[in-house]
Amino acid sequence: MATTDRQATTLALAHALSAAERGLAVLPLSRTKLPALRSPHRDDHEPSPCHGECGRLGHGVYDASSDPARIRELFAAAPWATGYGIACGLPPHHLIGIDLDVKTGTDSSAALRELALRHLFTIPPTVVVVTPSGGRHLWLSGPPDVVVPNSAGRLAPGIDIRGAGGYLVGPGSRTGQGVYAAAPGTAHLAPAPCPRSLLRLLLPPPRTHHPAPPTTGGHGQGLVQFVLAAHEGQRNTRLFWAACRAYEDGIGPALVDPLVEAALTTGLSEREARATIASAARLTGHRP
């Protein structure tokens, strides 16, 4: 590895450890801004959804940690990393990233100001990270009981949202385009609370109620509703969790079809849904 790459990795690790001291969960990134560690399931004939349950590294944002020993382990496994990502949606900050892009030919900052005037909110002083292209990432914190989904351009052209299951490139990271840096006067700030009016804009409309078959009982209905409430970026995670609880409680076989139907409603394919449920069955010691 070239000396400059070693220096970049050392600096990235130092910045990542500093972010972890603030309670932020981090993971190593390559110069492409993608997770530096490849998936351990990349060569599987039919990869099953796995968010780290297998115990190996390489599960993207699900590798993120605020534990210094774990972070050092991640960077040791990826000595080519030159940056780090900060996982959104996790405690204690439940980070929400407002990504103001400048590469789309639109004025995303003006679009955000227009939204603020229209919906009567103000972005409070908070961490601002300047991207190599001149864009900005605004860091906000969300309520612990609200899951903000990732989106691209849904709020306004040129404005992407990083929520649960997403990550932001941390300040100090070096990419192929340049270095990410905290805007002057903002590095010491904590992520400011997301204004309620803005938070409402970030959430998808409520889903239609779909009752579960009464044969699974109240707990089964609750698990199905838990899956139905999933937003993009958490559908597999919620389905896997619900299926695990169902098998542990002895209602797994009876709940397979209702869970699959709920997963289809959220946008998963039947193949994805059944693979996730089968993985949950195996993990809990049951035959799929």
mmCIF file of C-alpha atoms in Angstrom:
data_model
loop_
_atom_site.group_PDB
_atom_site.id
_atom_site.type_symbol
_atom_site.label_atom_id
_atom_site.label_comp_id
_atom_site.label_asym_id
_atom_site.label_seq_id
_atom_site.Cartn_x
_atom_site.Cartn_y
_atom_site.Cartn_z
ATOM 1 C CA MET A 1 0.000 0.000 0.000
ATOM 2 C CA ALA A 2 1.308 3.461 -0.822
ATOM 3 C CA THR A 3 2.367 5.713 2.042
ATOM 4 C CA THR A 4 -0.409 8.194 1.243
ATOM 5 C CA ASP A 5 -3.002 5.405 1.424
ATOM 6 C CA ARG A 6 -1.638 4.252 4.791
ATOM 7 C CA GLN A 7 -1.814 7.806 6.059
ATOM 8 C CA ALA A 8 -5.388 8.143 4.786
ATOM 9 C CA THR A 9 -6.381 4.909 6.552
ATOM 10 C CA THR A 10 -4.716 6.001 9.791
ATOM 11 C CA LEU A 11 -6.486 9.372 9.649
ATOM 12 C CA ALA A 12 -9.814 7.736 8.811
ATOM 13 C CA LEU A 13 -9.494 5.421 11.808
ATOM 14 C CA ALA A 14 -8.625 8.358 14.064
ATOM 15 C CA HIS A 15 -11.653 10.331 12.866
ATOM 16 C CA ALA A 16 -13.885 7.258 13.214
ATOM 17 C CA LEU A 17 -12.747 6.696 16.804
ATOM 18 C CA SER A 18 -13.371 10.367 17.563
ATOM 19 C CA ALA A 19 -16.912 10.075 16.158
ATOM 20 C CA ALA A 20 -17.472 6.953 18.272
ATOM 21 C CA GLU A 21 -16.582 8.952 21.386
ATOM 22 C CA ARG A 22 -19.662 11.051 20.594
ATOM 23 C CA GLY A 23 -21.824 7.922 20.535
ATOM 24 C CA LEU A 24 -21.889 7.558 16.743
ATOM 25 C CA ALA A 25 -21.694 4.082 15.186
ATOM 26 C CA VAL A 26 -19.160 3.951 12.348
ATOM 27 C CA LEU A 27 -17.879 1.605 9.623
ATOM 28 C CA PRO A 28 -14.884 1.803 7.228
ATOM 29 C CA LEU A 29 -15.475 3.118 3.705
ATOM 30 C CA SER A 30 -13.409 2.863 0.538
ATOM 31 C CA ARG A 31 -12.555 5.775 -1.760
ATOM 32 C CA THR A 32 -15.818 5.086 -3.614
ATOM 33 C CA LYS A 33 -17.799 5.921 -0.429
ATOM 34 C CA LEU A 34 -19.014 2.310 -0.322
ATOM 35 C CA PRO A 35 -18.413 -0.017 2.645
ATOM 36 C CA ALA A 36 -14.800 -1.151 2.465
ATOM 37 C CA LEU A 37 -15.536 -4.766 3.418
ATOM 38 C CA ARG A 38 -17.181 -6.976 0.806
ATOM 39 C CA SER A 39 -20.117 -9.161 1.711
ATOM 40 C CA PRO A 40 -19.162 -12.661 2.903
ATOM 41 C CA HIS A 41 -22.212 -13.911 0.985
ATOM 42 C CA ARG A 42 -21.199 -12.504 -2.395
ATOM 43 C CA ASP A 43 -20.351 -15.937 -3.804
ATOM 44 C CA ASP A 44 -23.396 -17.721 -2.395
ATOM 45 C CA HIS A 45 -25.548 -19.292 -5.103
ATOM 46 C CA GLU A 46 -28.704 -17.899 -3.505
ATOM 47 C CA PRO A 47 -27.657 -15.304 -0.906
ATOM 48 C CA SER A 48 -30.049 -15.184 2.031
ATOM 49 C CA PRO A 49 -30.740 -11.879 3.784
ATOM 50 C CA CYS A 50 -28.162 -11.511 6.548
ATOM 51 C CA HIS A 51 -27.455 -8.462 8.672
ATOM 52 C CA GLY A 52 -24.488 -9.913 10.489
ATOM 53 C CA GLU A 53 -26.233 -12.852 12.124
ATOM 54 C CA CYS A 54 -23.586 -15.125 10.565
ATOM 55 C CA GLY A 55 -20.928 -13.499 12.753
ATOM 56 C CA ARG A 56 -18.663 -12.432 9.870
ATOM 57 C CA LEU A 57 -17.721 -8.922 8.759
ATOM 58 C CA GLY A 58 -18.938 -7.342 5.532
ATOM 59 C CA HIS A 59 -22.593 -6.468 6.144
ATOM 60 C CA GLY A 60 -22.334 -2.779 5.325
ATOM 61 C CA VAL A 61 -24.085 -0.452 7.737
ATOM 62 C CA TYR A 62 -24.959 -3.417 9.957
ATOM 63 C CA ASP A 63 -21.229 -3.646 10.827
ATOM 64 C CA ALA A 64 -21.323 -0.134 12.284
ATOM 65 C CA SER A 65 -20.221 0.143 15.902
ATOM 66 C CA SER A 66 -19.261 2.723 18.502
ATOM 67 C CA ASP A 67 -17.046 0.245 20.354
ATOM 68 C CA PRO A 68 -13.366 1.213 19.852
ATOM 69 C CA ALA A 69 -12.162 -2.403 19.820
ATOM 70 C CA ARG A 70 -14.734 -3.355 17.208
ATOM 71 C CA ILE A 71 -13.871 -0.307 15.094
ATOM 72 C CA ARG A 72 -10.186 -1.202 15.147
ATOM 73 C CA GLU A 73 -11.107 -4.747 14.118
ATOM 74 C CA LEU A 74 -13.137 -3.422 11.173
ATOM 75 C CA PHE A 75 -10.322 -1.152 9.975
ATOM 76 C CA ALA A 76 -7.734 -3.899 10.456
ATOM 77 C CA ALA A 77 -9.812 -6.078 8.131
ATOM 78 C CA ALA A 78 -9.984 -3.232 5.583
ATOM 79 C CA PRO A 79 -6.507 -1.635 5.452
ATOM 80 C CA TRP A 80 -7.457 0.046 2.160
ATOM 81 C CA ALA A 81 -10.225 2.111 3.824
ATOM 82 C CA THR A 82 -9.734 5.862 3.466
ATOM 83 C CA GLY A 83 -12.939 7.028 5.113
ATOM 84 C CA TYR A 84 -15.705 6.068 7.445
ATOM 85 C CA GLY A 85 -19.475 6.081 7.415
ATOM 86 C CA ILE A 86 -21.769 7.092 10.258
ATOM 87 C CA ALA A 87 -24.865 4.922 10.632
ATOM 88 C CA CYS A 88 -28.139 6.828 10.829
ATOM 89 C CA GLY A 89 -31.172 6.048 12.957
ATOM 90 C CA LEU A 90 -29.269 4.510 15.879
ATOM 91 C CA PRO A 91 -29.213 5.661 19.525
ATOM 92 C CA PRO A 92 -28.283 7.939 21.129
ATOM 93 C CA HIS A 93 -28.748 10.558 18.389
ATOM 94 C CA HIS A 94 -31.060 8.663 15.976
ATOM 95 C CA LEU A 95 -29.236 10.597 13.271
ATOM 96 C CA ILE A 96 -31.082 11.938 10.215
ATOM 97 C CA GLY A 97 -28.956 13.228 7.345
ATOM 98 C CA ILE A 98 -30.207 15.934 4.983
ATOM 99 C CA ASP A 99 -28.029 15.609 1.868
ATOM 100 C CA LEU A 100 -28.096 18.792 -0.221
ATOM 101 C CA ASP A 101 -26.675 17.795 -3.584
ATOM 102 C CA VAL A 102 -25.224 20.184 -6.164
ATOM 103 C CA LYS A 103 -24.689 17.737 -9.018
ATOM 104 C CA THR A 104 -28.279 17.592 -10.257
ATOM 105 C CA GLY A 105 -28.390 21.076 -11.716
ATOM 106 C CA THR A 106 -30.905 22.156 -9.060
ATOM 107 C CA ASP A 107 -30.473 24.523 -6.125
ATOM 108 C CA SER A 108 -31.151 22.139 -3.255
ATOM 109 C CA SER A 109 -30.385 24.769 -0.608
ATOM 110 C CA ALA A 110 -33.010 27.076 -2.113
ATOM 111 C CA ALA A 111 -35.450 24.155 -2.244
ATOM 112 C CA LEU A 112 -34.905 23.518 1.474
ATOM 113 C CA ARG A 113 -35.409 27.206 2.273
ATOM 114 C CA GLU A 114 -38.665 27.177 0.299
ATOM 115 C CA LEU A 115 -39.863 24.106 2.208
ATOM 116 C CA ALA A 116 -38.959 25.816 5.487
ATOM 117 C CA LEU A 117 -40.995 28.907 4.567
ATOM 118 C CA ARG A 118 -43.946 26.874 3.349
ATOM 119 C CA HIS A 119 -44.082 24.540 6.339
ATOM 120 C CA LEU A 120 -42.932 27.022 8.982
ATOM 121 C CA PHE A 121 -39.771 25.437 10.294
ATOM 122 C CA THR A 122 -36.184 26.599 10.833
ATOM 123 C CA ILE A 123 -33.084 24.448 10.656
ATOM 124 C CA PRO A 124 -31.350 25.001 14.011
ATOM 125 C CA PRO A 125 -27.567 25.322 14.372
ATOM 126 C CA THR A 126 -26.171 21.841 13.846
ATOM 127 C CA VAL A 127 -23.279 19.859 12.384
ATOM 128 C CA VAL A 128 -22.770 20.631 8.699
ATOM 129 C CA VAL A 129 -20.378 18.562 6.582
ATOM 130 C CA VAL A 130 -19.167 19.981 3.266
ATOM 131 C CA THR A 131 -18.701 17.420 0.496
ATOM 132 C CA PRO A 132 -15.903 17.517 -2.111
ATOM 133 C CA SER A 133 -18.425 18.531 -4.778
ATOM 134 C CA GLY A 134 -19.618 21.506 -2.723
ATOM 135 C CA GLY A 135 -22.766 19.881 -1.372
ATOM 136 C CA ARG A 136 -23.682 19.807 2.300
ATOM 137 C CA HIS A 137 -24.841 17.214 4.797
ATOM 138 C CA LEU A 138 -26.961 18.560 7.651
ATOM 139 C CA TRP A 139 -27.037 16.368 10.762
ATOM 140 C CA LEU A 140 -30.275 16.271 12.740
ATOM 141 C CA SER A 141 -31.471 14.010 15.537
ATOM 142 C CA GLY A 142 -34.822 12.276 15.501
ATOM 143 C CA PRO A 143 -37.125 10.958 18.234
ATOM 144 C CA PRO A 144 -36.259 7.440 19.436
ATOM 145 C CA ASP A 145 -39.732 6.119 18.582
ATOM 146 C CA VAL A 146 -39.803 7.364 14.967
ATOM 147 C CA VAL A 147 -38.153 5.553 12.040
ATOM 148 C CA VAL A 148 -37.188 7.893 9.190
ATOM 149 C CA PRO A 149 -36.689 6.040 5.890
ATOM 150 C CA ASN A 150 -34.021 6.763 3.295
ATOM 151 C CA SER A 151 -35.181 8.621 0.207
ATOM 152 C CA ALA A 152 -33.730 10.300 -2.881
ATOM 153 C CA GLY A 153 -35.382 13.413 -4.262
ATOM 154 C CA ARG A 154 -38.728 12.688 -2.581
ATOM 155 C CA LEU A 155 -38.601 15.775 -0.371
ATOM 156 C CA ALA A 156 -37.430 17.997 -3.245
ATOM 157 C CA PRO A 157 -35.098 17.646 -6.256
ATOM 158 C CA GLY A 158 -31.483 17.416 -5.103
ATOM 159 C CA ILE A 159 -32.387 16.607 -1.485
ATOM 160 C CA ASP A 160 -31.679 13.065 -0.304
ATOM 161 C CA ILE A 161 -32.493 11.770 3.150
ATOM 162 C CA ARG A 162 -30.329 9.342 5.090
ATOM 163 C CA GLY A 163 -32.321 7.545 7.759
ATOM 164 C CA ALA A 164 -32.549 4.091 9.306
ATOM 165 C CA GLY A 165 -30.377 1.632 7.401
ATOM 166 C CA GLY A 166 -28.413 4.432 5.728
ATOM 167 C CA TYR A 167 -25.145 6.182 6.510
ATOM 168 C CA LEU A 168 -23.377 9.493 6.040
ATOM 169 C CA VAL A 169 -19.751 9.905 4.994
ATOM 170 C CA GLY A 170 -17.972 11.225 8.074
ATOM 171 C CA PRO A 171 -15.878 14.414 8.121
ATOM 172 C CA GLY A 172 -12.212 13.673 7.554
ATOM 173 C CA SER A 173 -12.965 10.912 5.049
ATOM 174 C CA ARG A 174 -10.950 10.943 1.826
ATOM 175 C CA THR A 175 -12.657 9.783 -1.363
ATOM 176 C CA GLY A 176 -11.767 9.745 -5.033
ATOM 177 C CA GLN A 177 -13.332 13.212 -5.320
ATOM 178 C CA GLY A 178 -11.673 14.791 -2.307
ATOM 179 C CA VAL A 179 -12.062 15.206 1.447
ATOM 180 C CA TYR A 180 -15.246 15.627 3.503
ATOM 181 C CA ALA A 181 -14.884 18.358 6.132
ATOM 182 C CA ALA A 182 -17.018 19.869 8.884
ATOM 183 C CA ALA A 183 -18.116 23.406 8.055
ATOM 184 C CA PRO A 184 -16.347 26.047 10.178
ATOM 185 C CA GLY A 185 -17.951 26.505 13.573
ATOM 186 C CA THR A 186 -20.089 23.351 13.445
ATOM 187 C CA ALA A 187 -17.743 20.496 14.354
ATOM 188 C CA HIS A 188 -18.281 20.942 18.105
ATOM 189 C CA LEU A 189 -22.081 20.972 17.846
ATOM 190 C CA ALA A 190 -24.358 18.047 18.632
ATOM 191 C CA PRO A 191 -26.926 17.042 15.994
ATOM 192 C CA ALA A 192 -29.869 19.402 16.554
ATOM 193 C CA PRO A 193 -33.408 18.019 16.988
ATOM 194 C CA CYS A 194 -35.249 17.732 13.692
ATOM 195 C CA PRO A 195 -38.088 20.305 13.552
ATOM 196 C CA ARG A 196 -41.451 18.582 13.917
ATOM 197 C CA SER A 197 -42.818 20.090 10.683
ATOM 198 C CA LEU A 198 -39.814 18.794 8.753
ATOM 199 C CA LEU A 199 -40.034 15.402 10.458
ATOM 200 C CA ARG A 200 -43.619 15.004 9.230
ATOM 201 C CA LEU A 201 -42.422 15.626 5.671
ATOM 202 C CA LEU A 202 -39.772 12.918 5.995
ATOM 203 C CA LEU A 203 -42.210 10.195 7.026
ATOM 204 C CA PRO A 204 -44.228 8.210 4.451
ATOM 205 C CA PRO A 205 -48.033 8.325 4.630
ATOM 206 C CA PRO A 206 -49.588 5.794 7.019
ATOM 207 C CA ARG A 207 -50.345 2.378 5.586
ATOM 208 C CA THR A 208 -53.792 0.854 5.263
ATOM 209 C CA HIS A 209 -54.682 -1.501 8.093
ATOM 210 C CA HIS A 210 -54.469 -5.178 7.132
ATOM 211 C CA PRO A 211 -55.804 -7.501 9.864
ATOM 212 C CA ALA A 212 -54.049 -10.826 10.381
ATOM 213 C CA PRO A 213 -55.953 -14.114 10.393
ATOM 214 C CA PRO A 214 -57.441 -14.755 13.869
ATOM 215 C CA THR A 215 -55.930 -18.293 13.998
ATOM 216 C CA THR A 216 -52.539 -16.896 15.001
ATOM 217 C CA GLY A 217 -53.914 -15.022 18.008
ATOM 218 C CA GLY A 218 -53.243 -11.489 19.160
ATOM 219 C CA HIS A 219 -49.478 -11.936 19.241
ATOM 220 C CA GLY A 220 -49.483 -13.180 15.643
ATOM 221 C CA GLN A 221 -51.538 -10.185 14.571
ATOM 222 C CA GLY A 222 -49.053 -7.912 16.286
ATOM 223 C CA LEU A 223 -46.122 -9.483 14.432
ATOM 224 C CA VAL A 224 -47.901 -9.093 11.094
ATOM 225 C CA GLN A 225 -48.681 -5.444 11.889
ATOM 226 C CA PHE A 226 -45.021 -4.946 12.825
ATOM 227 C CA VAL A 227 -44.019 -6.086 9.322
ATOM 228 C CA LEU A 228 -46.728 -4.010 7.646
ATOM 229 C CA ALA A 229 -45.406 -0.872 9.353
ATOM 230 C CA ALA A 230 -41.938 -1.316 7.791
ATOM 231 C CA HIS A 231 -40.533 1.490 5.683
ATOM 232 C CA GLU A 232 -38.063 1.085 2.837
ATOM 233 C CA GLY A 233 -34.674 0.101 4.208
ATOM 234 C CA GLN A 234 -36.050 -1.884 7.160
ATOM 235 C CA ARG A 235 -38.433 -4.337 5.486
ATOM 236 C CA ASN A 236 -36.132 -7.363 5.651
ATOM 237 C CA THR A 237 -35.008 -6.495 9.170
ATOM 238 C CA ARG A 238 -38.570 -6.288 10.505
ATOM 239 C CA LEU A 239 -39.655 -9.435 8.678
ATOM 240 C CA PHE A 240 -36.652 -11.371 10.024
ATOM 241 C CA TRP A 241 -37.296 -10.193 13.588
ATOM 242 C CA ALA A 242 -41.030 -11.010 13.404
ATOM 243 C CA ALA A 243 -40.366 -14.468 11.959
ATOM 244 C CA CYS A 244 -37.825 -15.223 14.696
ATOM 245 C CA ARG A 245 -40.353 -14.264 17.394
ATOM 246 C CA ALA A 246 -43.038 -16.352 15.684
ATOM 247 C CA TYR A 247 -40.873 -19.489 15.598
ATOM 248 C CA GLU A 248 -39.694 -18.942 19.156
ATOM 249 C CA ASP A 249 -43.347 -18.703 20.289
ATOM 250 C CA GLY A 250 -44.420 -21.816 18.404
ATOM 251 C CA ILE A 251 -46.595 -20.074 15.804
ATOM 252 C CA GLY A 252 -43.980 -19.867 13.033
ATOM 253 C CA PRO A 253 -45.520 -22.390 10.604
ATOM 254 C CA ALA A 254 -49.004 -20.885 11.012
ATOM 255 C CA LEU A 255 -47.689 -17.363 10.477
ATOM 256 C CA VAL A 256 -45.557 -17.987 7.359
ATOM 257 C CA ASP A 257 -48.249 -17.113 4.819
ATOM 258 C CA PRO A 258 -49.561 -14.029 6.722
ATOM 259 C CA LEU A 259 -45.978 -12.755 7.094
ATOM 260 C CA VAL A 260 -45.272 -13.340 3.399
ATOM 261 C CA GLU A 261 -48.464 -11.483 2.473
ATOM 262 C CA ALA A 262 -47.497 -8.596 4.758
ATOM 263 C CA ALA A 263 -44.000 -8.493 3.249
ATOM 264 C CA LEU A 264 -45.442 -8.372 -0.261
ATOM 265 C CA THR A 265 -47.505 -5.351 0.815
ATOM 266 C CA THR A 266 -44.345 -3.521 1.892
ATOM 267 C CA GLY A 267 -42.694 -4.156 -1.482
ATOM 268 C CA LEU A 268 -40.587 -7.294 -0.955
ATOM 269 C CA SER A 269 -40.812 -10.089 -3.510
ATOM 270 C CA GLU A 270 -42.232 -13.444 -2.463
ATOM 271 C CA ARG A 271 -38.804 -15.037 -3.008
ATOM 272 C CA GLU A 272 -37.119 -12.482 -0.709
ATOM 273 C CA ALA A 273 -39.822 -12.850 1.924
ATOM 274 C CA ARG A 274 -39.742 -16.640 2.032
ATOM 275 C CA ALA A 275 -35.913 -16.656 2.084
ATOM 276 C CA THR A 276 -35.913 -14.269 5.065
ATOM 277 C CA ILE A 277 -38.475 -16.356 6.950
ATOM 278 C CA ALA A 278 -36.541 -19.556 6.196
ATOM 279 C CA SER A 279 -33.386 -17.903 7.548
ATOM 280 C CA ALA A 280 -35.262 -17.004 10.743
ATOM 281 C CA ALA A 281 -36.490 -20.585 11.058
ATOM 282 C CA ARG A 282 -32.958 -21.959 10.750
ATOM 283 C CA LEU A 283 -31.571 -19.448 13.235
ATOM 284 C CA THR A 284 -34.190 -20.456 15.843
ATOM 285 C CA GLY A 285 -33.560 -24.163 15.284
ATOM 286 C CA HIS A 286 -36.657 -24.970 13.239
ATOM 287 C CA ARG A 287 -37.057 -26.629 9.879
ATOM 288 C CA PRO A 288 -38.204 -24.046 7.249
#
